[in-house]
XYZ file of C-alpha atoms in Angstrom:
223
model
C 4.295 20.505 -0.418
C 4.153 24.246 0.341
C 6.352 24.859 -2.721
C 4.177 22.800 -5.080
C 2.329 25.066 -7.514
C -0.073 22.632 -9.188
C -3.532 21.853 -7.833
C -3.106 18.101 -8.325
C -0.032 16.377 -6.883
C 1.279 12.878 -7.569
C 3.289 11.135 -4.855
C 5.437 8.186 -5.920
C 8.324 6.498 -4.141
C 11.637 6.196 -5.952
C 11.518 2.386 -5.722
C 8.438 2.078 -7.958
C 8.035 1.755 -11.714
C 4.725 3.084 -13.107
C 3.363 1.775 -16.389
C 3.684 4.345 -19.222
C 0.125 5.735 -18.862
C -0.316 5.130 -15.136
C 0.037 8.757 -14.045
C -2.430 9.987 -16.684
C -4.950 7.384 -15.523
C -4.318 8.267 -11.889
C -5.101 11.966 -12.342
C -8.010 11.586 -14.800
C -10.677 11.258 -12.043
C -9.823 14.776 -10.800
C -11.954 16.127 -13.643
C -14.683 15.525 -11.064
C -14.335 18.353 -8.494
C -15.578 16.045 -5.740
C -12.578 13.704 -6.049
C -9.770 14.552 -3.645
C -7.561 11.477 -3.749
C -6.803 8.549 -6.057
C -4.642 5.491 -5.660
C -2.867 3.187 -8.094
C -2.767 -0.595 -8.233
C 0.606 -1.944 -7.050
C 1.764 -5.158 -8.734
C 4.871 -6.907 -7.359
C 7.572 -8.178 -9.699
C 8.585 -10.986 -7.334
C 8.639 -14.602 -8.487
C 5.337 -16.072 -7.262
C 6.748 -19.609 -7.508
C 8.891 -18.835 -4.440
C 7.460 -18.446 -0.925
C 8.381 -14.798 -0.369
C 7.338 -13.891 -3.894
C 4.007 -15.610 -3.350
C 3.594 -13.623 -0.135
C 4.100 -10.344 -1.998
C 1.571 -11.260 -4.687
C -0.940 -12.555 -2.152
C -0.878 -9.411 -0.024
C -1.142 -7.018 -2.971
C -3.887 -9.135 -4.572
C -5.827 -8.870 -1.305
C -5.134 -5.131 -1.268
C -6.609 -4.912 -4.771
C -9.696 -6.977 -3.876
C -10.381 -4.875 -0.771
C -9.809 -1.659 -2.721
C -12.528 -2.561 -5.212
C -15.085 -2.314 -2.392
C -13.420 -0.017 0.153
C -10.698 2.512 -0.683
C -7.191 1.952 0.649
C -4.367 4.146 -0.631
C -1.113 2.462 -1.505
C 2.259 3.150 -3.135
C 1.552 5.776 -5.838
C -1.255 8.253 -5.147
C -2.574 11.559 -6.429
C -4.146 14.215 -4.214
C -5.876 17.522 -4.575
C -3.715 20.148 -2.880
C -6.060 21.195 -0.086
C -3.506 21.103 2.741
C 0.054 22.342 3.084
C 1.935 19.428 4.610
C 1.800 15.721 5.307
C 1.114 15.009 9.000
C 4.357 14.960 10.975
C 5.879 11.811 12.478
C 3.979 9.322 10.355
C 5.280 6.003 9.056
C 2.363 5.708 6.610
C 2.086 8.858 4.505
C -0.818 7.733 2.314
C -2.921 6.515 5.235
C -2.309 9.787 7.100
C -3.623 11.803 4.163
C -6.814 9.765 3.709
C -8.679 11.210 6.731
C -7.453 14.752 6.015
C -8.918 14.643 2.502
C -12.066 12.657 3.216
C -12.712 14.730 6.310
C -13.142 17.775 4.076
C -15.872 16.068 2.090
C -13.826 14.851 -0.864
C -14.103 11.385 -2.364
C -11.253 8.886 -2.616
C -11.149 6.710 -5.723
C -9.211 3.575 -6.593
C -7.853 3.435 -10.154
C -6.967 -0.231 -10.853
C -5.796 0.580 -14.389
C -3.073 2.868 -12.994
C -0.575 0.069 -12.467
C 2.716 0.584 -10.682
C 5.316 -2.139 -10.189
C 7.029 -2.672 -6.853
C 9.227 -5.231 -5.142
C 8.055 -7.186 -2.122
C 10.400 -8.355 0.654
C 12.543 -11.378 -0.166
C 13.497 -12.311 3.396
C 11.397 -13.008 6.479
C 13.273 -10.297 8.366
C 12.391 -7.668 5.761
C 8.794 -8.902 5.620
C 8.326 -8.534 9.371
C 10.204 -5.229 9.412
C 7.799 -3.827 6.832
C 4.584 -5.298 8.259
C 5.232 -4.152 11.849
C 6.050 -0.608 10.696
C 2.884 -0.355 8.619
C 0.635 -1.689 11.377
C 2.182 0.591 13.994
C 1.598 3.498 11.613
C -2.042 2.530 11.091
C -2.562 2.357 14.860
C -1.161 5.872 15.165
C -3.532 7.127 12.449
C -6.440 5.507 14.276
C -5.601 7.045 17.627
C -4.412 10.493 16.513
C -6.788 11.143 13.606
C -9.708 8.912 14.568
C -9.569 7.056 11.260
C -9.334 3.352 10.478
C -7.914 2.408 7.083
C -9.883 -0.389 5.428
C -7.170 -3.004 6.023
C -7.355 -2.531 9.793
C -10.372 -4.849 9.808
C -9.190 -8.396 10.356
C -12.671 -9.680 9.521
C -12.677 -7.878 6.177
C -9.248 -9.270 5.309
C -10.234 -12.822 6.309
C -13.473 -12.733 4.311
C -11.640 -11.409 1.255
C -8.961 -14.070 1.654
C -11.529 -16.875 1.865
C -13.282 -15.580 -1.241
C -10.004 -15.654 -3.176
C -8.323 -18.675 -1.610
C -5.805 -20.580 -3.725
C -6.608 -24.271 -3.205
C -3.482 -25.707 -4.820
C -1.753 -27.745 -2.075
C 1.533 -25.832 -1.893
C -0.079 -22.420 -2.271
C -2.773 -23.331 0.276
C -0.104 -24.184 2.859
C 1.868 -21.057 1.993
C -1.248 -18.912 2.388
C -1.809 -19.869 6.007
C 1.893 -19.542 6.769
C 1.738 -15.980 5.431
C -1.365 -15.323 7.536
C 0.622 -16.405 10.589
C 3.500 -14.113 9.650
C 1.111 -11.204 9.141
C -0.456 -11.768 12.562
C 3.013 -11.930 14.130
C 4.046 -8.748 12.304
C 0.952 -6.974 13.610
C 1.689 -8.108 17.149
C 5.196 -6.684 16.803
C 3.706 -3.453 15.456
C 1.281 -3.289 18.383
C 4.155 -3.754 20.820
C 6.181 -1.065 19.044
C 3.247 1.328 19.207
C 2.615 0.725 22.891
C 6.314 1.230 23.624
C 6.244 4.392 21.477
C 8.892 3.135 19.088
C 9.227 5.748 16.353
C 8.776 4.362 12.835
C 8.616 7.785 11.145
C 12.205 7.220 10.024
C 12.192 3.496 9.497
C 14.804 0.807 9.101
C 14.937 0.001 5.399
C 13.707 -3.332 4.081
C 16.618 -3.566 1.665
C 15.294 -6.400 -0.509
C 12.328 -4.231 -1.552
C 14.663 -1.706 -3.194
C 16.070 -3.976 -5.900
C 13.501 -3.359 -8.627
C 15.171 -4.941 -11.639
C 13.157 -6.492 -14.441
C 12.962 -7.018 -18.164
C 10.558 -4.816 -20.115
C 8.906 -5.157 -23.490
C 9.134 -2.655 -26.335
C 6.441 -0.500 -24.691
C 8.385 -0.271 -21.431
C 5.990 -2.597 -19.597
C 7.684 -5.115 -17.264
C 7.633 -8.788 -18.188
C 6.381 -10.549 -15.078
């Protein structure tokens, strides 16, 4: 970051595929000098007819629903360059930057039209590996920076889930199985955090790195 010369920076992982106009939409709110951070809407390319694919869509749909009411950065973000480096030893870069930016009086804005495609875990092992790392990282942000990201609230997540519950029999059963896996992943993350396991350099969830899909003539994925 110290070498970046522009006032607005876009951070995007290499395993994401933004829609053609996503970056333009992501940076547009910075015309307002009070905006310091924006976040995209991640959409998984996984097959929702399969359990793990359904899990990916369910979690990111909840992320979207929560973001409409209470900002939560995720995947591709844009920031105003008002600091020189990302906090050291963090497993959750976006969450670590939220309190730094908002603490200086800037607003954070969700841009649901800035769509970026990602790949959710396709195995239980990768799912738990990812969820425990993220929760451990959020605990560290809470304790070191005094900031709770919006998805730290179990009550908020549960209320949002109930408001958007899929009542189809198979999907209903899958939903509560995924809830159980998420709780287990958070318990693992809590244990990791208490034992000071370092997730800053994390074990890769390999099935999330295989972002292959068909696209239409405009370069937009067919999902």
